[in-house]
Coordinates of C-alpha atoms in Angstrom, one line a residue:
M1 CA 0.0 0.0 0.0
N2 CA 1.4 3.4 -1.0
K3 CA 1.9 6.2 1.5
K4 CA -0.7 8.4 -0.1
K5 CA -3.4 5.7 0.4
Q6 CA -2.2 5.2 4.0
K7 CA -2.6 8.9 4.8
A8 CA -6.0 8.9 3.1
L9 CA -7.3 6.2 5.5
I10 CA -7.0 8.7 8.5
K11 CA -8.9 11.8 7.8
P12 CA -7.8 15.1 9.3
G13 CA -9.6 15.9 12.6
T14 CA -10.2 12.3 13.5
V15 CA -8.4 12.5 16.8
G16 CA -10.2 15.7 17.9
R17 CA -13.6 14.3 16.9
L18 CA -12.9 11.1 19.0
M19 CA -12.0 13.3 22.0
S20 CA -15.4 15.0 21.7
Y21 CA -17.1 11.7 22.5
L22 CA -15.2 11.6 25.8
K23 CA -16.6 14.9 27.1
N24 CA -19.4 13.0 28.9
F25 CA -16.7 11.1 30.9
K26 CA -14.7 14.1 32.2
I27 CA -14.8 13.2 35.8
Q28 CA -13.8 9.5 35.1
I29 CA -11.0 10.6 32.8
V30 CA -9.6 12.9 35.6
F31 CA -9.6 10.0 38.0
V32 CA -8.0 7.7 35.4
L33 CA -5.2 10.2 34.8
V34 CA -4.6 10.5 38.6
F35 CA -4.6 6.7 39.0
I36 CA -2.2 6.3 36.0
I37 CA 0.2 8.9 37.5
I38 CA 0.1 7.1 40.9
S39 CA 0.5 3.7 39.2
S40 CA 3.4 4.9 37.1
V41 CA 5.2 6.6 39.9
A42 CA 4.6 3.7 42.2
G43 CA 6.3 1.4 39.7
V44 CA 9.4 3.6 39.6
V45 CA 9.9 5.2 43.0
P46 CA 10.8 1.9 44.8
S47 CA 13.8 1.7 42.6
I48 CA 15.2 4.8 44.4
F49 CA 14.8 2.9 47.7
W50 CA 17.6 0.6 46.5
K51 CA 20.1 3.4 47.1
V52 CA 18.8 4.0 50.6
L53 CA 18.5 0.3 51.3
I54 CA 22.1 -0.5 50.1
D55 CA 24.0 2.7 51.2
D56 CA 22.2 3.3 54.5
Y57 CA 21.2 -0.1 55.7
I58 CA 22.8 -3.1 53.9
I59 CA 26.4 -1.9 53.8
P60 CA 26.4 -0.7 57.4
I61 CA 24.8 -4.0 58.5
V62 CA 27.3 -6.1 56.5
S63 CA 30.3 -4.1 57.9
N64 CA 28.9 -4.4 61.5
K65 CA 30.0 -7.4 63.6
T66 CA 26.6 -7.4 65.4
P67 CA 24.1 -6.5 62.6
A68 CA 20.7 -5.1 63.6
F69 CA 18.0 -5.7 61.0
S70 CA 15.3 -3.7 62.8
G71 CA 15.9 -0.6 60.7
L72 CA 15.1 -2.5 57.5
A73 CA 11.4 -3.0 58.4
P74 CA 10.2 0.6 57.8
V75 CA 12.0 0.8 54.5
L76 CA 10.6 -2.6 53.3
M77 CA 7.2 -1.7 54.6
G78 CA 7.3 1.6 52.7
M79 CA 8.3 -0.2 49.5
A80 CA 5.5 -2.7 50.0
L81 CA 2.9 0.1 50.5
I82 CA 4.0 1.9 47.3
Y83 CA 3.8 -1.3 45.2
A84 CA 0.3 -2.0 46.7
A85 CA -0.8 1.5 45.7
G86 CA 0.5 0.9 42.2
V87 CA -1.5 -2.4 41.9
I88 CA -4.7 -0.9 43.3
T89 CA -4.7 2.2 41.1
T90 CA -3.9 0.1 38.0
L91 CA -6.9 -2.1 38.8
F92 CA -9.1 1.0 39.2
Y93 CA -8.1 2.8 36.1
N94 CA -8.3 -0.3 33.9
R95 CA -11.9 -0.9 35.1
M96 CA -12.8 2.7 34.6
M97 CA -11.4 2.7 31.1
V98 CA -13.6 -0.3 30.2
V99 CA -16.6 1.8 31.2
I100 CA -15.4 4.8 29.3
A101 CA -14.6 2.7 26.2
Q102 CA -18.0 0.9 26.1
G103 CA -19.9 4.1 26.8
T104 CA -18.1 5.9 24.0
L105 CA -18.7 3.0 21.6
K106 CA -22.4 2.8 22.5
K107 CA -22.8 6.4 21.5
I108 CA -20.9 5.9 18.3
R109 CA -22.9 2.8 17.4
D110 CA -26.1 4.6 18.2
E111 CA -25.1 7.5 15.9
M112 CA -24.1 5.1 13.1
F113 CA -27.4 3.2 13.3
E114 CA -29.4 6.4 13.6
K115 CA -27.6 7.9 10.5
M116 CA -28.0 4.6 8.6
Q117 CA -31.8 4.9 9.1
R118 CA -31.7 8.3 7.4
L119 CA -29.4 7.4 4.5
P120 CA -30.9 7.2 1.0
I121 CA -31.4 3.9 -0.8
K122 CA -28.6 5.0 -3.2
Y123 CA -26.0 4.5 -0.3
F124 CA -27.0 0.9 0.2
D125 CA -27.0 0.3 -3.6
T126 CA -23.4 1.5 -3.8
H127 CA -21.9 -0.1 -0.7
T128 CA -21.7 -3.8 0.0
H129 CA -23.4 -5.1 3.1
G130 CA -20.1 -6.6 4.3
D131 CA -18.4 -3.2 4.1
I132 CA -21.2 -1.6 6.1
M133 CA -21.2 -4.3 8.7
S134 CA -17.4 -4.0 9.1
H135 CA -18.1 -0.5 10.7
Y136 CA -20.0 -2.2 13.5
T137 CA -17.4 -5.1 13.9
N138 CA -13.8 -4.6 12.8
D139 CA -13.7 -0.8 13.1
T140 CA -15.5 -0.5 16.5
D141 CA -13.4 -3.4 17.9
A142 CA -10.2 -1.6 16.9
L143 CA -11.5 1.5 18.6
R144 CA -12.5 -0.5 21.7
Q145 CA -8.9 -1.8 22.1
M146 CA -7.4 1.6 21.6
I147 CA -9.6 3.4 24.1
A148 CA -9.8 0.7 26.8
M149 CA -6.2 -0.6 26.6
V150 CA -3.8 1.1 24.2
V151 CA -4.3 4.7 25.2
P152 CA -4.0 4.1 29.0
Q153 CA -0.9 2.0 28.4
V154 CA 0.8 4.6 26.2
V155 CA 0.0 7.4 28.7
S156 CA 1.3 5.2 31.5
F157 CA 4.5 4.4 29.5
F158 CA 5.2 8.1 28.9
I159 CA 4.6 9.0 32.5
T160 CA 6.8 6.1 33.5
I161 CA 9.6 7.2 31.2
A162 CA 9.4 10.8 32.5
T163 CA 9.4 9.5 36.2
I164 CA 12.4 7.3 35.5
F165 CA 14.4 10.2 34.0
I166 CA 13.5 12.4 37.0
S167 CA 14.5 9.6 39.3
M168 CA 17.8 9.2 37.5
L169 CA 18.5 12.9 37.7
A170 CA 17.9 12.7 41.4
L171 CA 20.7 10.0 41.6
S172 CA 23.3 11.0 39.0
L173 CA 23.5 13.5 36.1
W174 CA 26.4 11.7 34.3
L175 CA 24.7 8.3 34.3
T176 CA 21.4 9.9 33.2
I177 CA 23.1 11.5 30.2
F178 CA 24.7 8.1 29.4
V179 CA 21.3 6.4 29.6
A180 CA 19.6 9.1 27.6
V181 CA 22.1 8.6 24.7
C182 CA 21.5 4.9 24.7
V183 CA 17.7 5.3 24.8
V184 CA 17.8 7.6 21.8
I185 CA 19.7 5.0 19.8
M186 CA 17.3 2.2 20.9
T187 CA 14.3 4.4 20.1
A188 CA 15.6 5.0 16.6
I189 CA 16.0 1.3 16.0
V190 CA 12.5 0.6 17.2
M191 CA 11.0 3.4 15.1
I192 CA 12.6 1.9 11.9
V193 CA 11.0 -1.4 12.6
S194 CA 7.7 0.1 13.6
K195 CA 7.5 2.3 10.5
R196 CA 8.1 -0.7 8.2
S197 CA 5.4 -2.7 9.9
S198 CA 2.7 0.0 10.0
K199 CA 1.8 -0.4 6.3
Y200 CA 1.2 -4.1 6.8
F201 CA -1.0 -3.5 9.9
I202 CA -3.2 -1.1 7.8
G203 CA -3.2 -3.7 5.0
Q204 CA -4.2 -6.3 7.6
Q205 CA -7.2 -4.2 8.6
I206 CA -8.3 -3.8 5.0
S207 CA -7.8 -7.4 4.0
L208 CA -9.7 -8.5 7.1
G209 CA -12.7 -6.5 5.9
D210 CA -12.3 -8.2 2.5
V211 CA -12.3 -11.7 4.0
T212 CA -15.2 -10.9 6.3
G213 CA -17.3 -9.5 3.4
F214 CA -16.5 -12.5 1.2
A215 CA -17.4 -14.9 3.9
E216 CA -20.7 -13.1 4.6
E217 CA -21.5 -13.2 0.9
M218 CA -20.9 -16.9 0.7
V219 CA -22.9 -17.7 3.8
N220 CA -25.9 -15.7 2.4
G221 CA -25.6 -17.5 -0.9
Q222 CA -24.7 -20.9 0.3
K223 CA -27.7 -22.6 -1.3
V224 CA -26.7 -21.1 -4.7
V225 CA -23.1 -22.3 -4.1
K226 CA -24.2 -25.8 -3.5
V227 CA -26.8 -25.9 -6.3
F228 CA -24.3 -24.9 -8.9
C229 CA -21.4 -27.0 -7.3
H230 CA -19.5 -23.7 -6.8
E231 CA -17.7 -24.9 -3.6
N232 CA -14.3 -25.3 -5.2
K233 CA -14.5 -21.9 -6.9
A234 CA -15.7 -20.3 -3.7
L235 CA -12.8 -21.9 -1.8
E236 CA -10.4 -20.6 -4.4
G237 CA -11.7 -17.1 -4.1
F238 CA -11.6 -17.3 -0.3
D239 CA -8.0 -18.7 -0.4
K240 CA -6.8 -15.7 -2.4
K241 CA -8.3 -13.2 0.0
N242 CA -7.1 -15.2 3.0
D243 CA -3.6 -15.4 1.5
V244 CA -3.5 -11.6 1.4
L245 CA -4.7 -11.3 5.0
N246 CA -2.2 -14.0 6.0
Y247 CA 0.7 -12.2 4.3
N248 CA -0.1 -8.8 5.8
A249 CA -0.9 -10.2 9.3
T250 CA 2.2 -12.5 9.3
T251 CA 4.6 -9.8 8.0
A252 CA 3.2 -7.1 10.4
N253 CA 3.3 -9.3 13.5
K254 CA 6.6 -10.8 12.6
M255 CA 8.2 -7.4 12.5
M256 CA 6.5 -6.3 15.7
Q257 CA 7.4 -9.6 17.5
N258 CA 11.1 -8.7 16.8
I259 CA 10.9 -5.5 18.8
M260 CA 10.7 -7.0 22.3
P261 CA 13.6 -9.5 21.7
I262 CA 15.6 -6.6 20.3
M263 CA 14.7 -4.4 23.2
G264 CA 15.4 -7.3 25.6
N265 CA 18.9 -7.8 24.2
L266 CA 19.6 -4.0 24.1
S267 CA 18.5 -3.8 27.8
Y268 CA 21.1 -6.4 28.7
I269 CA 23.7 -4.4 26.8
L270 CA 22.6 -1.2 28.6
Y271 CA 22.6 -3.1 31.9
V272 CA 26.2 -4.1 31.4
A273 CA 27.2 -0.7 30.0
I274 CA 25.8 1.1 33.1
A275 CA 27.6 -1.3 35.4
I276 CA 30.9 -0.8 33.7
A277 CA 30.5 3.0 33.3
G278 CA 29.3 3.4 36.9
G279 CA 32.0 1.2 38.3
A280 CA 34.6 3.1 36.3
M281 CA 33.3 6.5 37.5
A282 CA 33.2 5.3 41.1
L283 CA 36.7 3.9 41.0
S284 CA 38.0 7.1 39.2
G285 CA 36.5 9.3 41.9
I286 CA 34.6 11.4 39.5
T287 CA 32.3 13.8 41.3
N288 CA 28.6 12.9 41.0
Y289 CA 26.0 15.6 40.5
S290 CA 22.3 15.2 41.3
F291 CA 19.3 17.2 42.5
S292 CA 20.7 16.8 46.1
G293 CA 24.0 18.4 45.1
K294 CA 27.4 16.8 44.4
G295 CA 29.0 13.8 46.0
V296 CA 30.5 10.5 45.3
L297 CA 29.0 7.7 43.1
T298 CA 28.0 4.9 45.6
L299 CA 27.2 1.3 45.1
G300 CA 23.5 2.1 46.0
I301 CA 23.3 4.7 43.2
I302 CA 24.7 2.3 40.6
A303 CA 22.3 -0.5 41.8
S304 CA 19.3 1.9 41.6
F305 CA 20.4 2.9 38.1
L306 CA 20.6 -0.7 37.0
V307 CA 17.0 -1.3 38.1
L308 CA 15.7 2.0 36.5
A309 CA 17.5 1.1 33.2
R310 CA 15.7 -2.2 33.0
K311 CA 12.4 -0.4 33.6
I312 CA 12.9 2.2 30.9
V313 CA 13.5 -0.3 28.1
M314 CA 10.2 -2.1 28.2
P315 CA 8.0 1.0 27.9
I316 CA 9.9 2.1 24.7
G317 CA 9.2 -1.3 23.1
M318 CA 5.6 -1.3 24.2
V319 CA 4.9 2.2 22.9
A320 CA 6.2 1.2 19.5
Q321 CA 4.0 -1.9 19.4
Q322 CA 0.9 0.1 20.5
M323 CA 1.4 2.9 17.9
N324 CA 0.3 0.5 15.1
A325 CA -2.8 -0.4 17.1
I326 CA -3.5 3.4 17.3
V327 CA -3.0 3.8 13.6
M328 CA -5.4 1.0 12.8
A329 CA -8.0 2.3 15.3
L330 CA -7.8 5.8 13.8
A331 CA -8.2 4.4 10.3
G332 CA -11.3 2.6 11.6
A333 CA -12.6 5.8 13.3
S334 CA -12.2 7.6 10.0
R335 CA -14.3 5.0 8.2
I336 CA -16.9 5.3 10.9
F337 CA -17.0 9.1 10.7
E338 CA -17.2 8.8 7.0
L339 CA -20.5 6.9 7.4
I340 CA -21.8 9.3 10.0
D341 CA -21.0 12.3 7.8
E342 CA -22.8 10.8 4.8
E343 CA -25.5 13.2 3.4
P344 CA -28.8 12.0 4.9
E345 CA -32.0 11.7 2.9
N346 CA -34.0 14.9 3.0
Y347 CA -37.4 14.2 4.6
D348 CA -38.5 17.8 4.7
G349 CA -41.6 19.1 2.9
S350 CA -44.5 21.6 3.3
V351 CA -47.1 18.9 2.9
S352 CA -47.9 16.3 5.6
L353 CA -50.4 13.5 6.1
C354 CA -53.1 14.0 8.8
R355 CA -56.3 12.3 10.0
V356 CA -59.5 14.0 9.0
E357 CA -63.2 13.7 9.4
E358 CA -66.0 15.0 7.3
V359 CA -68.1 17.8 8.9
D360 CA -70.9 19.4 6.9
G361 CA -69.4 18.3 3.6
S362 CA -65.9 19.6 4.3
L363 CA -62.8 18.0 5.7
K364 CA -61.6 18.8 9.2
E365 CA -58.4 17.7 10.9
S366 CA -59.1 15.2 13.6
E367 CA -57.2 13.3 16.3
K368 CA -59.6 10.4 16.2
H369 CA -58.9 7.2 14.2
T370 CA -61.5 7.9 11.5
G371 CA -59.8 5.8 8.8
K372 CA -59.8 8.9 6.5
W373 CA -56.6 10.8 5.6
A374 CA -55.8 14.1 3.9
W375 CA -52.8 16.0 2.7
K376 CA -52.2 19.1 4.9
E377 CA -50.4 21.8 2.8
V378 CA -49.1 24.9 4.5
L379 CA -49.7 28.0 2.4
E380 CA -47.6 31.1 2.2
D381 CA -49.9 33.1 4.4
G382 CA -49.6 30.6 7.2
T383 CA -52.9 28.9 6.7
F384 CA -53.3 25.4 5.4
R385 CA -55.3 23.5 2.8
L386 CA -56.6 19.9 3.2
T387 CA -56.7 17.7 0.1
A388 CA -58.3 14.3 0.5
L389 CA -56.0 11.3 0.1
K390 CA -57.3 9.3 -2.8
G391 CA -54.4 7.8 -4.6
N392 CA -54.2 9.7 -7.9
V393 CA -50.7 9.4 -9.4
I394 CA -49.5 11.3 -12.4
L395 CA -46.1 11.2 -14.1
E396 CA -45.3 14.0 -16.5
N397 CA -42.4 13.7 -18.9
V398 CA -40.1 12.1 -16.4
D399 CA -36.4 11.5 -17.1
F400 CA -34.1 9.7 -14.8
E401 CA -30.6 8.2 -14.6
Y402 CA -28.8 6.4 -11.9
E403 CA -25.4 7.3 -13.3
E404 CA -24.8 10.5 -15.2
G405 CA -24.9 10.0 -18.9
K406 CA -26.8 6.7 -18.6
P407 CA -30.5 7.4 -18.9
V408 CA -32.9 4.8 -17.5
L409 CA -36.3 6.5 -18.1
K410 CA -36.9 8.8 -21.0
D411 CA -39.9 11.1 -21.2
V412 CA -42.2 8.7 -19.3
S413 CA -45.8 9.9 -18.7
L414 CA -48.7 8.1 -17.1
H415 CA -52.0 8.7 -15.3
A416 CA -53.3 6.4 -12.6
D417 CA -56.7 7.4 -11.2
A418 CA -57.7 6.4 -7.7
G419 CA -58.7 2.8 -7.6
E420 CA -57.0 1.9 -10.9
K421 CA -54.7 -1.1 -11.4
V422 CA -51.7 -0.2 -13.5
A423 CA -49.4 -2.9 -14.7
F424 CA -45.8 -2.6 -16.0
V425 CA -44.4 -5.3 -18.3
G426 CA -41.2 -5.4 -20.1
A427 CA -37.7 -7.0 -20.2
T428 CA -35.3 -6.8 -17.3
G429 CA -33.8 -3.3 -17.2
A430 CA -36.7 -1.7 -19.1
G431 CA -37.3 0.6 -16.1
K432 CA -40.3 -1.0 -14.4
T433 CA -39.0 -1.0 -10.8
T434 CA -37.4 2.4 -11.4
I435 CA -40.8 4.0 -11.9
T436 CA -42.0 2.6 -8.5
N437 CA -38.8 3.7 -6.9
L438 CA -39.4 7.3 -8.1
I439 CA -43.0 7.3 -6.9
N440 CA -41.7 6.4 -3.4
R441 CA -38.9 9.0 -3.8
F442 CA -36.2 6.4 -3.2
Y443 CA -34.6 8.5 -5.9
D444 CA -35.4 12.0 -7.1
I445 CA -36.1 12.6 -10.8
A446 CA -33.8 14.5 -13.1
D447 CA -36.6 16.2 -15.1
G448 CA -40.4 16.2 -15.2
K449 CA -42.9 16.0 -12.5
I450 CA -44.7 13.4 -10.3
R451 CA -48.0 14.4 -8.8
Y452 CA -49.8 12.6 -6.0
D453 CA -53.5 13.8 -5.6
G454 CA -52.4 16.9 -7.6
I455 CA -49.5 17.7 -5.3
N456 CA -45.9 17.6 -6.5
I457 CA -44.3 14.8 -4.5
N458 CA -41.2 16.9 -3.9
K459 CA -43.4 19.0 -1.5
I460 CA -44.6 16.0 0.5
K461 CA -42.6 14.9 3.5
K462 CA -41.0 11.5 2.6
A463 CA -42.1 9.7 5.7
D464 CA -45.8 10.7 5.0
L465 CA -45.5 9.9 1.3
R466 CA -44.2 6.4 2.1
H467 CA -46.8 6.0 4.9
S468 CA -49.5 6.3 2.3
M469 CA -48.1 3.5 0.2
G470 CA -47.7 -0.3 0.7
I471 CA -45.0 -2.3 -1.1
V472 CA -44.6 -6.0 -1.6
L473 CA -41.1 -6.7 -3.0
Q474 CA -39.8 -9.7 -4.9
D475 CA -37.1 -10.2 -2.3
V476 CA -38.8 -10.9 1.1
N477 CA -37.2 -9.7 4.3
L478 CA -38.6 -11.2 7.5
F479 CA -37.2 -10.2 10.9
T480 CA -36.4 -12.2 14.0
G481 CA -39.6 -12.2 16.0
T482 CA -43.1 -13.8 15.9
V483 CA -45.3 -14.0 12.8
M484 CA -47.6 -11.5 14.4
E485 CA -44.8 -9.0 14.9
N486 CA -43.7 -9.4 11.3
I487 CA -47.2 -8.7 10.0
R488 CA -47.6 -5.7 12.4
Y489 CA -44.4 -4.3 10.9
G490 CA -46.7 -2.8 8.2
R491 CA -48.5 -0.7 10.9
L492 CA -47.3 -0.8 14.4
S493 CA -50.6 0.4 15.8
A494 CA -52.5 -2.5 14.3
T495 CA -54.3 -4.8 16.7
D496 CA -54.0 -8.6 16.7
E497 CA -57.4 -8.9 15.1
E498 CA -56.4 -6.5 12.2
C499 CA -53.2 -8.5 11.6
I500 CA -55.2 -11.7 11.5
E501 CA -57.7 -10.1 9.1
A502 CA -54.8 -9.0 6.8
A503 CA -53.4 -12.5 6.9
K504 CA -56.8 -13.9 5.8
L505 CA -57.0 -11.4 2.9
A506 CA -53.6 -12.7 1.8
N507 CA -54.7 -16.3 2.3
A508 CA -51.9 -16.7 4.8
D509 CA -54.1 -17.5 7.8
S510 CA -54.4 -21.2 7.2
F511 CA -50.7 -22.1 7.0
I512 CA -49.9 -19.7 9.9
R513 CA -52.3 -21.5 12.2
M514 CA -50.6 -24.8 11.3
L515 CA -47.2 -23.5 12.6
P516 CA -46.1 -24.8 16.0
H517 CA -47.3 -21.8 17.9
G518 CA -49.5 -20.2 15.2
Y519 CA -49.1 -16.4 15.1
D520 CA -46.8 -16.6 18.1
T521 CA -44.3 -18.8 16.2
V522 CA -40.9 -17.1 16.4
L523 CA -39.2 -16.7 13.0
E524 CA -35.4 -16.7 12.8
G525 CA -32.8 -16.4 10.0
D526 CA -35.1 -14.4 7.8
G527 CA -37.9 -17.1 8.1
S528 CA -35.6 -19.9 7.0
G529 CA -38.1 -22.5 8.3
L530 CA -40.8 -21.4 5.9
S531 CA -41.1 -21.9 2.1
Q532 CA -40.5 -19.1 -0.2
G533 CA -44.2 -18.9 -1.0
Q534 CA -45.1 -18.8 2.7
R535 CA -42.6 -16.0 3.3
Q536 CA -44.1 -14.0 0.5
L537 CA -47.6 -14.5 1.9
I538 CA -46.5 -13.0 5.2
S539 CA -45.0 -10.1 3.3
I540 CA -48.3 -9.5 1.4
A541 CA -50.2 -9.6 4.7
R542 CA -47.7 -7.0 6.1
A543 CA -48.5 -4.7 3.3
A544 CA -52.3 -5.3 3.7
V545 CA -52.3 -4.4 7.4
A546 CA -50.9 -1.0 6.5
D547 CA -54.2 -0.3 4.6
P548 CA -52.6 2.2 2.2
P549 CA -54.5 3.9 -0.7
V550 CA -51.6 3.1 -3.0
M551 CA -50.0 -0.3 -3.3
I552 CA -47.0 -1.4 -5.3
L553 CA -46.5 -5.1 -6.1
D554 CA -43.0 -5.7 -7.5
E555 CA -43.1 -9.3 -8.7
A556 CA -45.1 -10.1 -5.6
T557 CA -46.2 -13.6 -6.7
S558 CA -43.1 -14.6 -8.6
S559 CA -41.9 -16.9 -5.7
I560 CA -45.3 -18.6 -5.4
D561 CA -46.4 -21.7 -7.2
T562 CA -49.3 -21.6 -9.7
R563 CA -51.8 -23.1 -7.3
T564 CA -50.8 -20.9 -4.4
E565 CA -50.8 -17.9 -6.8
A566 CA -54.5 -18.5 -7.6
L567 CA -55.3 -18.4 -3.8
V568 CA -53.1 -15.3 -3.3
Q569 CA -54.6 -13.5 -6.3
A570 CA -58.1 -13.9 -4.9
G571 CA -56.8 -12.3 -1.6
M572 CA -54.9 -9.7 -3.5
D573 CA -58.0 -8.7 -5.4
S574 CA -59.8 -8.1 -2.1
I575 CA -56.8 -6.1 -0.8
M576 CA -56.7 -4.0 -4.0
K577 CA -60.3 -2.9 -4.0
G578 CA -60.6 0.9 -3.9
R579 CA -56.8 1.3 -4.1
T580 CA -54.5 2.5 -6.8
V581 CA -52.2 -0.4 -7.6
F582 CA -49.0 -0.6 -9.5
V583 CA -48.1 -4.1 -10.5
I584 CA -44.8 -5.3 -11.9
A585 CA -45.0 -8.9 -13.2
H586 CA -43.3 -11.3 -15.6
R587 CA -46.3 -13.6 -15.5
L588 CA -48.7 -11.8 -17.8
S589 CA -51.6 -13.9 -16.5
T590 CA -51.4 -11.8 -13.3
V591 CA -52.0 -8.5 -15.1
R592 CA -54.9 -9.5 -17.4
N593 CA -57.5 -7.7 -15.2
S594 CA -55.5 -4.5 -15.0
D595 CA -57.2 -1.2 -16.0
V596 CA -54.2 -0.3 -18.0
I597 CA -51.0 -2.2 -19.0
M598 CA -47.9 -0.4 -20.0
V599 CA -45.1 -2.1 -22.0
L600 CA -41.7 -0.6 -21.4
D601 CA -38.6 -1.0 -23.5
H602 CA -35.3 0.7 -22.7
G603 CA -36.9 3.3 -20.5
K604 CA -39.8 4.3 -22.8
I605 CA -43.5 3.3 -22.8
I606 CA -44.0 1.8 -26.2
E607 CA -47.5 0.5 -25.7
R608 CA -50.4 1.1 -23.3
G609 CA -54.0 -0.1 -23.0
T610 CA -56.2 -2.8 -21.5
H611 CA -55.4 -6.5 -22.1
D612 CA -58.0 -6.9 -24.7
R613 CA -57.0 -3.7 -26.6
L614 CA -53.3 -4.6 -26.6
I615 CA -54.2 -8.1 -27.9
E616 CA -56.2 -6.6 -30.7
K617 CA -53.3 -4.3 -31.7
K618 CA -51.1 -7.4 -32.1
G619 CA -48.0 -5.4 -31.1
V620 CA -45.2 -6.2 -28.6
Y621 CA -47.6 -7.2 -25.8
Y622 CA -49.5 -9.6 -28.1
Q623 CA -46.2 -11.2 -29.1
L624 CA -45.2 -11.5 -25.4
Y625 CA -48.5 -12.9 -24.4
T626 CA -48.6 -15.5 -27.2
G627 CA -45.0 -16.5 -26.6
A628 CA -43.6 -15.1 -29.8
F629 CA -41.3 -13.0 -27.6
E630 CA -40.1 -13.9 -24.2
L631 CA -39.3 -11.5 -21.3
E632 CA -35.6 -11.7 -20.5

């Protein structure tokens, strides 16, 4: 991976933005810093006691013919208390950092999910599900490790190093300078290794996302893999991605695993060098300078320095190892913020949906469940106008393209009166589903107008617009929960009786009652225990319970066998009474009773009329119906 791409993975301002999430934990962070300082100091200060212990107690005791050990007790007790303070504060700050990390990640996950609900369909059409899921898994896990473990350790290491150098200066200026020079050399060696490994750690994070995404895709499509005996090809594809992950992970960790052995060996060299240099200075009688003044270099000072030197090496190696974890976490944070910063779908509008009742022949807004709805349009003078929700849909000279320069719809016009059934037929890619996507405002048109009950849909709040429509898609999505809950998904305020009535209209009631617990049967794995037809029937019942004036059926019966289709069609006819219905179907038998059938080809309506009139014309529809042409 080139350097430019590595830099691009971490957006400017990422660190500052992460810090803003910690403002709710100010008190805890202050305590954590205090505990880290106590813990770090407690790990270093006892080393200074070696000077006192050796020079003031051990040497006098050894040289005395009648040694008295009573003086050692207070010193040893003091050392024990300091070590105990270090252990306790370390335990406290680690536990507090877990709370801070999880609290921060909860807020970030909440923001991600909340933003995801407001993103346009286009975002999900242009990003793989595996990539989106990696924000909630790989990226957040890298952040968790950084906040809960890496950052406290790095802060502790820097405080430890600072405390060690202050302690050294309190003992000997000359030996401190000697150690500082050695530490600079060791740090340079570590940074070289760390810099070489960082690109492989970032590559490991990216290739991990690739492997996860590929595995998720194969799990979702496992039936297709087995049906077409694609196991070996899938394994080959996984091996390629896994080899890349293996190479990046192995190379990165191999380099980082070398750091601690290198530092360990350098620490032994430093240990011996200090012993030799300190011994030579002591024997030469060189004056020793420290915070306490000048004096001689004693055995206790050299011993303390040896202990401190061993303590300073490990933090340097650990900081180098943790820096790569920080780089990966910041790269993950950049990806998360990229999702959070995505432009949300605009739900605003001057027209909203409201309940109404008829009083003296005119509509009046009501809070009661009257079963009647109207469009409430706010006018320039502050007053509002109520327009009855009927379901009239008009498209006027509509042009649309998903990608610039690649038109999908060209000058499409149609008029669907309330209660009419409009069918779209045509080959795959002709633009059938695109029309329904535009009516729902999943996408906004490039040119032309779409009017709903005479109102431009751009003025209608999207939530209210979609609330007035029911959709049955070809691809059924059922959620973990009971059958009743899945049907009620169409209208959360629906009663059990209304849900059951909707299931009866869709002819789903009979098979639902045969399930182990009837409507209380829990569905898991997208309803994997049901047949495709049964899943579709529940989806149709879900749309029916919404009781919308406009219904869109996108290949709603394509997954149902012919016998079941006849039953469903009877139920669908009941559901469609009094509603404006848009039907997309490959089976032309399902659209015969439509009020108008529109044949699309390459984004244009080339024929329109009733079934009988189109048969009489003997055009494209006639050829499709008689089998002279086939839909692709």
